[in-house]
XYZ file of C-alpha atoms in Angstrom:
759
model
C -21.266 -13.403 -73.547
C -17.976 -15.217 -74.147
C -17.775 -18.937 -73.474
C -15.045 -18.275 -70.897
C -15.409 -14.748 -69.514
C -18.429 -12.483 -69.306
C -19.358 -9.196 -67.688
C -21.544 -9.559 -64.610
C -24.031 -7.222 -66.357
C -24.780 -10.003 -68.861
C -25.497 -12.725 -66.268
C -29.014 -13.515 -65.050
C -30.615 -15.923 -62.586
C -31.111 -18.530 -65.317
C -27.386 -18.649 -66.089
C -26.262 -20.665 -63.055
C -24.917 -23.462 -65.289
C -22.629 -20.863 -66.861
C -21.852 -18.605 -63.889
C -22.654 -20.668 -60.792
C -25.273 -19.832 -58.207
C -23.543 -16.877 -56.528
C -22.616 -15.029 -59.731
C -26.045 -15.696 -61.277
C -27.661 -14.198 -58.192
C -25.414 -11.108 -58.267
C -25.896 -10.653 -62.023
C -29.662 -10.889 -61.611
C -29.575 -8.131 -58.975
C -27.257 -5.952 -61.067
C -29.456 -6.368 -64.131
C -32.551 -5.315 -62.158
C -30.985 -2.073 -61.020
C -29.698 -3.105 -57.599
C -26.472 -1.316 -56.529
C -24.167 -4.327 -56.931
C -20.427 -3.645 -57.488
C -19.399 -4.260 -61.109
C -17.418 -7.309 -62.082
C -16.998 -10.216 -64.451
C -17.364 -14.005 -64.379
C -14.879 -16.706 -65.347
C -17.312 -19.379 -66.512
C -17.856 -22.923 -65.309
C -16.968 -24.035 -68.857
C -13.515 -22.460 -68.474
C -13.053 -24.516 -65.305
C -14.204 -27.689 -67.062
C -11.737 -27.122 -69.922
C -8.905 -26.488 -67.478
C -9.742 -29.652 -65.523
C -9.918 -31.735 -68.703
C -6.459 -30.545 -69.686
C -5.093 -31.747 -66.305
C -6.390 -35.275 -66.965
C -7.598 -35.733 -63.377
C -10.223 -38.324 -64.223
C -8.579 -41.120 -62.260
C -7.911 -38.903 -59.233
C -11.518 -37.630 -59.143
C -13.193 -40.947 -59.825
C -15.300 -41.925 -56.782
C -13.330 -39.481 -54.615
C -16.421 -38.866 -52.469
C -16.574 -42.564 -51.600
C -12.922 -42.810 -50.588
C -12.172 -43.940 -47.017
C -11.706 -41.053 -44.610
C -8.077 -42.094 -44.130
C -7.408 -41.540 -47.858
C -9.783 -38.675 -48.598
C -7.701 -35.823 -47.210
C -4.613 -36.938 -49.124
C -6.541 -37.332 -52.380
C -8.194 -33.919 -51.988
C -4.833 -32.320 -51.223
C -3.250 -33.848 -54.336
C -6.063 -32.607 -56.601
C -5.939 -29.099 -55.157
C -2.164 -28.938 -55.485
C -2.362 -29.934 -59.169
C -4.985 -27.272 -59.891
C -3.163 -24.501 -58.024
C 0.238 -25.290 -59.541
C -0.855 -25.471 -63.223
C -0.789 -22.299 -65.317
C -3.823 -21.294 -67.356
C -3.614 -21.471 -71.126
C -2.352 -18.126 -72.471
C -5.619 -17.420 -74.316
C -7.728 -17.796 -71.146
C -5.226 -15.903 -68.993
C -5.215 -13.007 -71.474
C -9.012 -12.909 -71.553
C -9.248 -12.777 -67.739
C -6.603 -10.060 -67.452
C -8.289 -8.055 -70.226
C -11.603 -8.230 -68.349
C -9.787 -7.054 -65.222
C -8.243 -4.088 -67.079
C -11.677 -3.178 -68.417
C -13.125 -3.343 -64.892
C -10.390 -1.206 -63.336
C -10.075 1.234 -66.246
C -7.722 4.115 -65.622
C -8.273 4.179 -61.845
C -4.934 2.492 -61.177
C -3.618 0.041 -58.593
C -5.686 1.504 -55.726
C -8.659 -0.524 -56.956
C -8.659 -4.015 -55.460
C -10.956 -6.927 -56.191
C -12.836 -9.656 -54.388
C -12.506 -13.046 -56.098
C -15.311 -15.399 -55.120
C -16.108 -19.019 -55.863
C -19.470 -19.626 -57.537
C -20.254 -23.330 -57.845
C -23.040 -24.593 -60.076
C -24.463 -26.537 -57.083
C -24.911 -23.423 -54.936
C -28.449 -22.811 -56.159
C -29.691 -26.208 -54.955
C -32.498 -25.653 -52.476
C -31.664 -28.677 -50.352
C -28.011 -27.882 -49.793
C -25.927 -24.927 -48.677
C -22.227 -24.761 -49.545
C -21.652 -21.527 -47.612
C -18.127 -21.329 -46.229
C -16.821 -24.402 -48.059
C -15.703 -22.732 -51.270
C -13.106 -19.994 -51.150
C -13.336 -16.217 -51.380
C -10.299 -13.923 -51.633
C -10.127 -10.214 -50.878
C -7.521 -7.494 -51.497
C -6.664 -9.024 -54.911
C -4.711 -7.018 -57.495
C -3.711 -7.889 -61.076
C -0.538 -9.890 -60.231
C -2.518 -12.144 -57.872
C -5.635 -12.564 -59.992
C -4.863 -15.726 -61.986
C -3.571 -17.519 -58.893
C -6.776 -16.675 -56.990
C -8.944 -17.960 -59.837
C -7.111 -21.293 -59.663
C -7.488 -21.364 -55.864
C -11.250 -20.862 -56.205
C -11.384 -23.748 -58.663
C -9.326 -25.878 -56.283
C -11.680 -25.154 -53.374
C -14.313 -27.287 -55.116
C -12.123 -30.201 -54.050
C -11.539 -29.224 -50.446
C -12.080 -31.966 -47.889
C -15.169 -30.154 -46.532
C -16.784 -29.629 -49.938
C -16.172 -33.206 -51.110
C -17.491 -34.644 -47.832
C -20.542 -32.382 -47.950
C -21.415 -33.422 -51.511
C -21.016 -37.087 -50.612
C -23.257 -36.690 -47.540
C -25.989 -35.005 -49.604
C -25.762 -37.415 -52.523
C -24.433 -34.803 -54.973
C -22.268 -36.254 -57.728
C -18.970 -34.347 -57.688
C -18.550 -34.849 -61.423
C -21.773 -32.910 -62.020
C -20.582 -29.786 -60.165
C -18.455 -27.124 -61.821
C -16.885 -23.979 -60.462
C -17.249 -20.509 -61.924
C -15.458 -17.515 -60.424
C -16.849 -14.005 -59.979
C -14.385 -11.096 -59.832
C -15.832 -7.863 -58.441
C -14.521 -4.478 -57.491
C -13.924 -4.586 -53.744
C -15.789 -1.730 -52.089
C -13.648 0.360 -49.731
C -16.435 0.501 -47.196
C -16.606 3.000 -44.377
C -19.603 1.157 -42.921
C -20.698 -2.392 -43.603
C -23.113 -4.920 -42.282
C -25.846 -7.464 -42.809
C -29.617 -7.223 -42.946
C -32.191 -9.943 -42.410
C -35.703 -9.397 -43.748
C -37.083 -11.641 -41.003
C -35.612 -12.270 -37.571
C -33.041 -15.028 -38.272
C -33.301 -16.498 -34.778
C -37.004 -16.345 -33.964
C -38.412 -16.302 -37.493
C -40.616 -13.277 -36.612
C -41.710 -11.794 -39.932
C -42.796 -8.277 -38.965
C -39.301 -6.994 -38.180
C -36.028 -6.530 -40.038
C -32.707 -6.920 -38.256
C -29.815 -4.706 -39.390
C -26.309 -5.017 -37.938
C -23.467 -2.660 -38.812
C -19.889 -1.750 -37.930
C -17.096 0.498 -39.125
C -14.884 -0.599 -42.014
C -15.099 -3.840 -43.946
C -17.762 -6.430 -43.207
C -15.306 -8.925 -41.749
C -15.235 -6.865 -38.536
C -18.930 -7.369 -37.986
C -18.591 -11.077 -37.354
C -15.268 -10.883 -35.550
C -15.836 -11.959 -31.978
C -14.117 -8.867 -30.566
C -16.328 -6.446 -32.488
C -19.978 -6.312 -31.466
C -22.006 -4.524 -34.171
C -24.640 -1.873 -33.748
C -28.042 -3.531 -34.007
C -31.204 -1.954 -35.411
C -34.686 -3.507 -35.316
C -37.009 -2.046 -37.961
C -40.746 -2.613 -38.237
C -41.595 -4.007 -41.646
C -44.800 -1.979 -41.828
C -43.760 1.633 -42.373
C -40.043 0.952 -41.744
C -40.210 2.615 -38.326
C -37.082 2.151 -36.225
C -38.304 0.108 -33.276
C -35.040 -0.336 -31.385
C -31.343 0.558 -31.639
C -28.461 -0.896 -29.627
C -25.185 0.968 -30.043
C -22.142 -1.107 -29.120
C -18.531 -0.340 -28.236
C -16.865 -1.018 -31.588
C -13.192 -1.254 -30.600
C -11.817 -2.650 -33.873
C -12.408 -2.406 -37.574
C -11.080 -4.094 -40.723
C -9.419 -1.696 -43.126
C -10.410 -1.664 -46.792
C -6.781 -2.053 -47.805
C -3.844 -3.953 -46.324
C -0.698 -1.884 -46.234
C 2.614 -3.481 -47.213
C 3.908 -5.640 -44.399
C 0.690 -5.349 -42.397
C 0.298 -8.510 -40.318
C -3.295 -8.159 -39.175
C -6.517 -6.838 -40.633
C -7.868 -5.505 -37.344
C -7.189 -1.848 -36.581
C -8.187 0.193 -33.550
C -11.266 2.336 -34.056
C -10.580 5.952 -32.976
C -11.901 6.341 -29.456
C -14.403 9.039 -30.395
C -16.045 6.689 -32.914
C -16.353 3.582 -30.753
C -19.645 4.507 -29.111
C -20.846 6.598 -32.046
C -23.649 4.941 -33.970
C -22.718 3.815 -37.456
C -26.016 4.523 -39.230
C -28.347 7.490 -39.319
C -32.077 6.830 -39.402
C -32.081 7.681 -43.111
C -29.349 5.097 -43.757
C -31.188 2.483 -41.689
C -34.259 3.096 -43.830
C -32.216 2.870 -47.036
C -30.703 -0.491 -46.007
C -34.171 -1.768 -45.074
C -35.718 -0.606 -48.371
C -33.085 -2.272 -50.557
C -33.296 -5.473 -48.504
C -37.084 -5.633 -48.877
C -36.773 -4.980 -52.617
C -34.486 -7.993 -52.829
C -36.978 -10.095 -50.876
C -39.780 -8.981 -53.209
C -37.702 -9.779 -56.289
C -36.665 -13.255 -55.143
C -39.966 -14.057 -53.441
C -38.498 -15.227 -50.125
C -36.792 -13.723 -47.027
C -33.224 -12.601 -47.679
C -29.896 -12.378 -45.861
C -28.251 -9.290 -47.372
C -24.618 -8.214 -47.107
C -24.128 -4.514 -47.762
C -21.589 -1.701 -47.550
C -21.554 2.083 -47.635
C -18.673 3.903 -49.315
C -18.528 7.681 -49.856
C -22.176 7.846 -48.799
C -23.302 5.320 -51.431
C -25.061 2.043 -50.624
C -23.816 -1.221 -52.206
C -25.356 -4.678 -52.073
C -22.613 -7.311 -51.860
C -24.772 -10.417 -51.662
C -28.389 -11.460 -51.184
C -29.328 -15.044 -50.485
C -32.232 -16.912 -48.911
C -32.145 -16.515 -45.167
C -31.320 -19.456 -42.926
C -33.540 -19.403 -39.841
C -31.983 -21.632 -37.190
C -34.691 -22.782 -34.811
C -34.097 -24.870 -31.719
C -35.720 -27.827 -33.412
C -33.015 -27.633 -36.111
C -30.060 -27.878 -33.725
C -30.172 -31.672 -33.731
C -31.019 -32.089 -37.408
C -29.172 -35.113 -38.750
C -28.104 -36.246 -35.257
C -29.008 -39.842 -34.449
C -29.735 -40.840 -30.884
C -31.387 -39.306 -27.830
C -29.618 -36.571 -25.903
C -30.339 -34.251 -22.996
C -28.507 -31.030 -22.241
C -25.756 -31.385 -19.641
C -27.169 -28.578 -17.538
C -24.428 -28.285 -14.864
C -21.902 -27.477 -17.604
C -24.200 -25.283 -19.707
C -24.937 -23.110 -16.679
C -21.236 -22.198 -16.708
C -21.151 -21.226 -20.407
C -24.470 -20.309 -21.996
C -22.969 -19.693 -25.442
C -22.008 -22.618 -27.667
C -18.314 -23.437 -27.767
C -16.289 -22.359 -30.781
C -15.179 -25.038 -33.284
C -11.557 -25.146 -32.066
C -12.644 -25.454 -28.430
C -14.980 -28.316 -29.340
C -12.264 -30.152 -31.268
C -9.751 -29.864 -28.441
C -12.186 -30.742 -25.659
C -13.226 -33.857 -27.560
C -9.837 -35.247 -26.516
C -10.897 -35.241 -22.848
C -14.629 -35.808 -23.263
C -15.923 -38.629 -21.021
C -17.903 -41.395 -22.745
C -21.602 -40.659 -23.016
C -21.114 -36.941 -23.661
C -21.372 -35.311 -27.076
C -21.091 -31.815 -28.484
C -24.040 -30.783 -30.671
C -23.639 -27.395 -32.374
C -21.189 -26.406 -29.639
C -23.288 -27.450 -26.623
C -22.618 -30.507 -24.469
C -25.279 -33.201 -24.270
C -25.573 -36.513 -22.408
C -26.374 -39.628 -24.398
C -29.536 -40.778 -22.617
C -29.463 -44.304 -24.030
C -25.790 -44.729 -23.035
C -26.552 -43.550 -19.493
C -29.597 -45.791 -19.315
C -27.442 -48.825 -20.049
C -25.227 -47.987 -17.048
C -28.069 -47.724 -14.527
C -29.769 -50.735 -12.861
C -33.225 -49.180 -13.221
C -36.251 -49.860 -15.385
C -36.811 -46.302 -16.609
C -37.954 -44.668 -19.841
C -35.702 -42.383 -21.864
C -38.010 -39.453 -21.135
C -38.025 -40.045 -17.363
C -34.250 -40.328 -17.272
C -33.773 -37.208 -19.425
C -36.150 -35.220 -17.219
C -34.277 -36.232 -14.070
C -30.849 -35.497 -15.592
C -31.929 -32.092 -16.871
C -33.511 -31.022 -13.578
C -30.454 -32.340 -11.716
C -32.746 -33.126 -8.788
C -31.234 -33.595 -5.342
C -33.771 -36.282 -4.535
C -33.291 -39.797 -5.889
C -36.140 -40.827 -8.214
C -38.417 -43.693 -7.214
C -37.484 -45.915 -10.152
C -37.901 -49.652 -10.003
C -34.678 -51.666 -9.701
C -34.196 -54.106 -12.569
C -32.601 -57.264 -11.133
C -31.513 -58.422 -14.587
C -29.702 -55.140 -15.256
C -28.293 -55.080 -11.739
C -26.713 -58.523 -12.150
C -25.410 -57.635 -15.616
C -23.819 -54.425 -14.292
C -22.118 -56.001 -11.273
C -18.867 -56.803 -13.155
C -18.755 -53.243 -14.485
C -19.372 -51.887 -11.007
C -16.591 -54.044 -9.589
C -14.186 -52.836 -12.264
C -15.141 -49.219 -11.571
C -14.512 -49.763 -7.879
C -11.077 -51.302 -8.490
C -10.104 -48.403 -10.742
C -11.442 -45.672 -8.489
C -10.859 -47.079 -4.998
C -7.351 -45.628 -4.570
C -8.114 -42.057 -5.747
C -11.380 -42.115 -3.795
C -9.464 -43.078 -0.672
C -6.745 -40.473 -1.324
C -9.348 -37.708 -1.657
C -11.211 -38.471 1.569
C -9.409 -35.771 3.510
C -7.093 -33.570 1.474
C -5.600 -30.379 2.909
C -6.648 -27.105 1.287
C -3.312 -26.756 -0.547
C -3.413 -30.315 -1.971
C -3.741 -29.128 -5.572
C -1.058 -26.447 -5.471
C 1.248 -28.836 -7.324
C -1.056 -28.486 -10.340
C 0.140 -24.911 -10.756
C 3.710 -26.207 -11.104
C 2.567 -28.811 -13.625
C 0.788 -26.117 -15.641
C 3.956 -24.032 -15.727
C 6.031 -26.993 -16.951
C 3.509 -27.883 -19.666
C 3.289 -24.252 -20.738
C 7.068 -23.996 -21.083
C 7.430 -27.271 -23.014
C 7.569 -26.376 -26.752
C 7.141 -30.025 -27.711
C 3.555 -30.039 -26.373
C 0.934 -28.570 -28.657
C -2.602 -27.648 -27.507
C -4.019 -31.179 -27.722
C -0.997 -32.840 -26.099
C -1.055 -30.210 -23.340
C -4.737 -30.878 -22.700
C -4.163 -34.610 -22.465
C -1.177 -34.210 -20.110
C -3.050 -31.817 -17.848
C -6.330 -33.719 -17.681
C -6.119 -37.350 -18.758
C -2.543 -38.614 -18.569
C -1.155 -38.138 -15.059
C 2.105 -39.945 -14.491
C 2.370 -42.848 -12.093
C 3.962 -40.943 -9.228
C 2.239 -37.588 -9.802
C 0.866 -36.005 -6.630
C -2.915 -36.269 -6.318
C -3.182 -32.554 -7.046
C -1.976 -33.147 -10.618
C -4.913 -35.444 -11.328
C -7.437 -32.741 -12.094
C -10.139 -34.866 -13.663
C -9.815 -37.575 -10.988
C -10.135 -35.062 -8.171
C -13.139 -33.490 -9.891
C -14.859 -36.871 -10.258
C -14.149 -37.620 -6.616
C -15.587 -34.246 -5.634
C -18.966 -35.233 -7.081
C -19.545 -37.156 -3.852
C -20.980 -33.938 -2.414
C -24.263 -34.706 -4.274
C -25.023 -38.079 -2.601
C -23.822 -36.723 0.735
C -26.187 -33.799 0.165
C -29.071 -36.239 -0.235
C -28.000 -38.050 2.940
C -27.910 -34.758 4.849
C -31.317 -33.754 3.517
C -32.860 -37.090 4.493
C -31.409 -36.953 8.018
C -32.534 -33.374 8.636
C -36.044 -33.957 7.234
C -36.399 -37.210 9.184
C -35.485 -35.844 12.627
C -36.214 -32.095 12.271
C -38.644 -31.857 9.383
C -40.054 -28.449 10.353
C -36.609 -26.800 10.413
C -36.090 -23.865 8.015
C -36.386 -24.830 4.322
C -32.729 -24.167 3.501
C -31.362 -25.902 6.621
C -29.259 -28.528 4.830
C -27.867 -25.921 2.416
C -26.765 -23.678 5.287
C -25.369 -26.599 7.307
C -23.243 -27.780 4.366
C -21.975 -24.334 3.344
C -18.836 -22.439 4.243
C -16.203 -20.499 2.331
C -13.149 -21.471 4.368
C -10.476 -22.775 2.000
C -12.621 -22.190 -1.128
C -10.366 -20.546 -3.711
C -13.162 -18.685 -5.490
C -14.123 -17.084 -2.157
C -10.497 -16.114 -1.553
C -10.517 -14.524 -5.003
C -13.454 -12.335 -3.938
C -11.544 -11.305 -0.823
C -8.581 -10.429 -3.035
C -10.704 -8.062 -5.138
C -12.022 -6.436 -1.957
C -8.426 -5.991 -0.767
C -7.634 -4.255 -4.072
C -10.550 -1.892 -3.502
C -9.278 -1.149 0.007
C -5.823 -0.407 -1.424
C -7.387 1.927 -4.006
C -9.170 3.873 -1.243
C -5.766 4.851 0.202
C -5.025 7.071 -2.819
C -7.531 9.643 -4.016
C -5.905 9.723 -7.461
C -6.084 5.936 -7.875
C -9.693 5.982 -6.718
C -10.530 8.789 -9.157
C -8.992 6.878 -12.096
C -10.909 3.713 -11.199
C -14.209 5.575 -10.892
C -13.748 7.976 -13.788
C -12.387 5.849 -16.634
C -13.737 2.979 -18.704
C -12.334 -0.350 -17.420
C -10.283 -0.931 -20.595
C -8.479 2.426 -20.127
C -7.826 2.219 -16.375
C -4.620 0.166 -16.442
C -2.808 2.411 -18.933
C -3.555 5.500 -16.830
C -2.580 3.806 -13.567
C 0.808 2.873 -15.031
C 1.480 6.546 -15.730
C 0.686 7.621 -12.170
C 3.411 7.344 -9.510
C 0.802 7.095 -6.719
C -0.560 3.857 -8.207
C 2.583 1.767 -7.534
C 1.242 0.060 -4.395
C -2.083 -0.701 -6.069
C -0.361 -2.103 -9.186
C 1.892 -4.304 -7.045
C -1.136 -5.787 -5.287
C -2.887 -6.218 -8.657
C 0.165 -8.080 -9.973
C 0.084 -10.454 -6.991
C -3.645 -11.005 -7.457
C -3.201 -11.849 -11.157
C -0.323 -14.209 -10.381
C -2.813 -16.227 -8.320
C -6.023 -15.729 -10.307
C -4.998 -14.443 -13.736
C -6.186 -17.621 -15.500
C -9.829 -16.781 -14.704
C -12.188 -15.204 -17.241
C -15.794 -14.730 -18.193
C -17.127 -17.901 -19.873
C -13.853 -19.490 -18.844
C -14.487 -23.014 -20.163
C -14.328 -21.458 -23.653
C -10.717 -21.339 -24.889
C -11.519 -18.190 -26.850
C -12.257 -16.219 -23.667
C -9.613 -13.626 -22.813
C -8.020 -14.318 -19.413
C -7.586 -11.674 -16.722
C -3.802 -11.895 -16.970
C -4.115 -10.855 -20.653
C -6.575 -8.055 -19.964
C -7.374 -7.220 -16.321
C -10.175 -4.796 -17.279
C -12.894 -7.081 -15.775
C -10.972 -7.213 -12.469
C -10.618 -3.440 -12.433
C -14.339 -3.150 -13.149
C -15.103 -5.330 -10.111
C -12.720 -3.263 -7.973
C -14.571 -0.133 -9.090
C -17.901 -1.716 -8.085
C -16.496 -2.497 -4.619
C -15.501 1.160 -4.219
C -19.187 2.094 -4.171
C -20.072 -0.159 -1.217
C -18.947 -0.183 2.403
C -19.324 -3.876 3.277
C -17.100 -6.466 1.628
C -17.368 -10.253 1.365
C -16.135 -10.726 4.941
C -19.316 -9.078 6.254
C -21.470 -11.494 4.260
C -19.376 -14.449 5.423
C -19.710 -13.315 9.043
C -23.507 -13.163 8.706
C -23.534 -16.649 7.191
C -21.405 -18.013 10.059
C -23.732 -16.437 12.625
C -26.821 -17.838 10.854
C -25.203 -21.286 10.718
C -24.341 -21.155 14.442
C -27.948 -20.191 15.281
C -29.233 -23.046 13.131
C -26.930 -25.571 14.808
C -28.130 -24.464 18.257
C -31.771 -24.764 17.140
C -31.101 -28.182 15.606
C -29.450 -29.473 18.790
C -32.365 -28.271 20.900
C -34.905 -29.999 18.658
C -32.980 -33.243 18.529
C -32.603 -33.381 22.320
C -36.335 -33.949 22.619
C -35.946 -37.302 20.822
C -35.292 -40.583 22.717
C -31.721 -41.045 24.049
C -30.430 -38.020 22.080
C -29.543 -35.993 25.173
C -27.579 -38.964 26.472
C -25.853 -40.169 23.292
C -26.113 -37.260 20.837
C -25.947 -39.766 17.980
C -28.399 -38.042 15.636
C -26.698 -34.667 16.001
C -23.262 -36.191 15.358
C -24.555 -37.974 12.250
C -26.027 -34.747 10.826
C -22.850 -32.785 11.613
C -20.724 -35.504 9.987
C -22.876 -35.461 6.832
C -22.749 -31.651 6.773
C -18.944 -31.668 7.060
C -18.735 -34.190 4.193
C -20.969 -31.982 2.028
C -18.869 -28.928 2.863
C -15.603 -30.767 2.190
C -16.625 -32.271 -1.155
C -18.188 -28.992 -2.265
C -14.897 -27.257 -1.502
C -13.042 -29.990 -3.397
C -15.316 -29.497 -6.423
C -14.939 -25.708 -6.419
C -11.165 -25.864 -6.003
C -10.716 -28.533 -8.680
C -12.692 -26.316 -11.050
C -10.330 -23.440 -10.190
C -7.434 -25.594 -11.379
C -9.338 -26.993 -14.378
C -9.635 -23.446 -15.640
C -5.913 -22.976 -15.035
C -5.310 -25.947 -17.340
C -7.580 -24.461 -20.003
C -5.602 -21.232 -19.681
C -2.394 -23.106 -20.538
C -4.047 -24.648 -23.615
C -5.224 -21.176 -24.661
C -1.632 -19.903 -24.431
C -0.537 -22.722 -26.748
C -3.263 -21.745 -29.236
C -2.321 -18.054 -29.061
C 1.321 -18.883 -29.836
C 0.189 -20.736 -32.948
C -2.027 -17.786 -33.852
C 0.878 -15.339 -33.512
C 3.080 -17.544 -35.726
C 0.367 -17.811 -38.385
C -0.259 -14.071 -38.326
C 3.468 -13.348 -38.555
C 3.592 -15.586 -41.644
C 0.542 -13.870 -43.142
C -1.573 -17.037 -42.986
C -4.030 -15.403 -40.589
C -4.949 -11.728 -40.746
C -7.338 -11.315 -37.848
C -6.962 -12.081 -34.158
C -9.487 -14.565 -32.792
C -10.141 -16.186 -36.198
C -8.209 -19.266 -35.115
C -10.996 -20.302 -32.719
C -13.385 -20.659 -35.664
C -11.120 -23.143 -37.412
C -11.150 -26.875 -36.865
C -8.030 -28.280 -35.225
C -7.170 -30.168 -38.443
C -7.396 -26.898 -40.402
C -4.971 -25.228 -37.999
C -2.521 -28.077 -38.592
C -2.898 -27.643 -42.370
C -2.197 -23.916 -42.050
C 0.895 -24.624 -39.974
C 2.163 -27.020 -42.643
C 1.519 -24.486 -45.414
C -1.218 -26.490 -47.117
C -3.948 -23.974 -46.246
C -3.839 -20.160 -46.403
C -5.966 -17.498 -44.773
C -7.617 -16.516 -48.040
C -8.899 -20.077 -48.345
C -10.468 -20.169 -44.888
C -11.768 -16.617 -44.576
C -15.202 -17.383 -45.968
C -15.758 -20.500 -43.864
C -14.649 -18.590 -40.738
C -17.217 -15.927 -41.537
C -20.005 -18.468 -41.912
C -19.063 -20.159 -38.660
C -19.039 -16.829 -36.841
C -22.504 -16.000 -38.150
C -23.857 -19.371 -37.050
C -22.181 -18.984 -33.640
C -23.827 -15.583 -33.146
C -27.246 -16.925 -34.124
C -26.942 -19.984 -31.922
C -25.783 -17.836 -28.997
C -28.877 -15.637 -29.290
C -31.161 -18.654 -29.578
C -29.951 -20.841 -26.708
C -29.823 -24.658 -26.716
C -32.839 -26.990 -26.750
C -33.169 -29.153 -23.645
C -33.223 -32.361 -25.641
C -32.285 -33.689 -29.055
C -34.069 -36.736 -30.445
C -36.768 -36.911 -27.763
C -39.415 -34.771 -26.106
C -39.768 -34.311 -22.352
C -43.380 -35.098 -21.625
C -45.016 -33.129 -18.866
C -45.450 -35.364 -15.796
C -49.072 -36.018 -14.915
C -50.320 -33.807 -12.097
C -51.093 -35.418 -8.774
C -54.664 -36.667 -8.596
C -55.270 -36.492 -12.340
C -57.339 -39.152 -14.016
């Protein structure tokens, strides 16, 4: 074992000071007969000698304690020095000789993976996953540069901040580098020897996809999923997905993106046979037995042979761990979470922070309300738990909390200020016509076409910075806040109905305050029904819609001359509604105007039914008319009602207010999503530029970067090879969190209310 370079065969678990945690782990597996790709290690001592030669002592001294305003600059300077300095000839020759020995006479078709392996990575209390760099597709001319980049990643902003947070002295950490043959995998995946979400120990989870492993965690490639019983390795469940893309094992010259289309015949074909599932499970359990704890295993299959690429202790993310390290008391903002059940991606979180109201916070991608902040704004004597329970349930009935006179007097100035600020927009939104927000569409178009506005500036202009003489329709957030008046008016309506007609049907106030006239989302449903009616006029169009997968329908319709009328109507529909999407508050979500497959799927569903939304609306109108007649008859039995009709007019007025403000809320949301669509377009333009420059290789990766990282990539200070590993880790965490779901509270428990009559 050389002091600077050693074969991976010679490294064992006890050599982490020499080889770093990752390489020591891989060497241990290789030495025990596990099918780990061969490679070699550039030692931590080689890094230390290189760093000493650069004389960076002053630059590294107390770098972890530097103010945040200085830290990024200092980290950037250190990394630039490391990356720009050539290795001593003796070390460079030794590394290149080890590479020649690894490749042998197999020629330039053999590429390598170059991976950081820090000496702190085996610390049980800390995980550096995704903070140190890994580089793929590396050949001999690139090798020395990638070694230096791995060394430099020890001084990334994220790694330095993480060490400082966990009390790890940066001077005590060194960086080794492991260089391995990169497996040209036909199938790749991950295996967990316990369920990583639930912690269930009697089942293994195996996920797999075609091509390289990067496709598995790409958001546009859902892997096949196999659940294997630990006892006997019986396959308990298989879920075969539509694997539309794969990552090739080699980038061709000039190739801009790693993602390739999977041949159509393979998309729904399962990646693993039962024998292969069993083989993956067996090797994973052997690793668990060897290391004595549950393992997260990365693996690949090439030419029918199984390879283990990494095995590390599994991270089980439980709901109780979501708020780990978060100070304060928070409750889930349920009205928002109901609209997107998955956590937001890192880029979406960073951008939405710019328009986040005070008292709201993102925790692991979900939005929470600061209970203690909200408590300070309310004139009630209420416990944190009571307030959190009421906020989470979003009850229509006001709680019977005791008014605190001291708090009420203290909050009066704040209430007066709020009134002065909001009085004008509240007055302007008392009775807006249905087309009042149409001007927002024009604003969105102007912001979209303005190259000077990036994603964050566009978000601020569209949501928080209306100009003085903007029409009210441009003030999206203001209109949305004003629309929240439907909730108190709903309580008023409920109280009036239950006071004067308490035995009326249970949903009376809901039906009285409902109505789809002027509601844009309802008009969207009518538009889809109209598309289905248009499709019925042509048997060929109808056959294509019913006989093809949604993602293939549009291409076939464009080749059919009979589909012209249908396509024209579809174009008009998308011009009005193309900014909509599934999970549309997430900037990562593909909009209908980009891919109308979801719309075509809904049209196909409408082709199988005879009654459209108008029939349902007609039934609702008839039921509402019957209810109003019944209500009038009941009220007329009360004193003076037949003469004055005051009670009936009050209920109708409250119902009209509920209906109006509900419509205002729904329509403002329609335009909010339009604004998010503009911000997404800005992000996609940046993504295309970065991919054209070779700084990103995979569509959708940009949403798993922080906004500051995107800016660094645009300026050339960060490359895709440096962020690939951290993107992967963030994708894995996002998948696990999505499967788990958010806890209701962070920092407090919701006690069960005592049952009535209990002692």
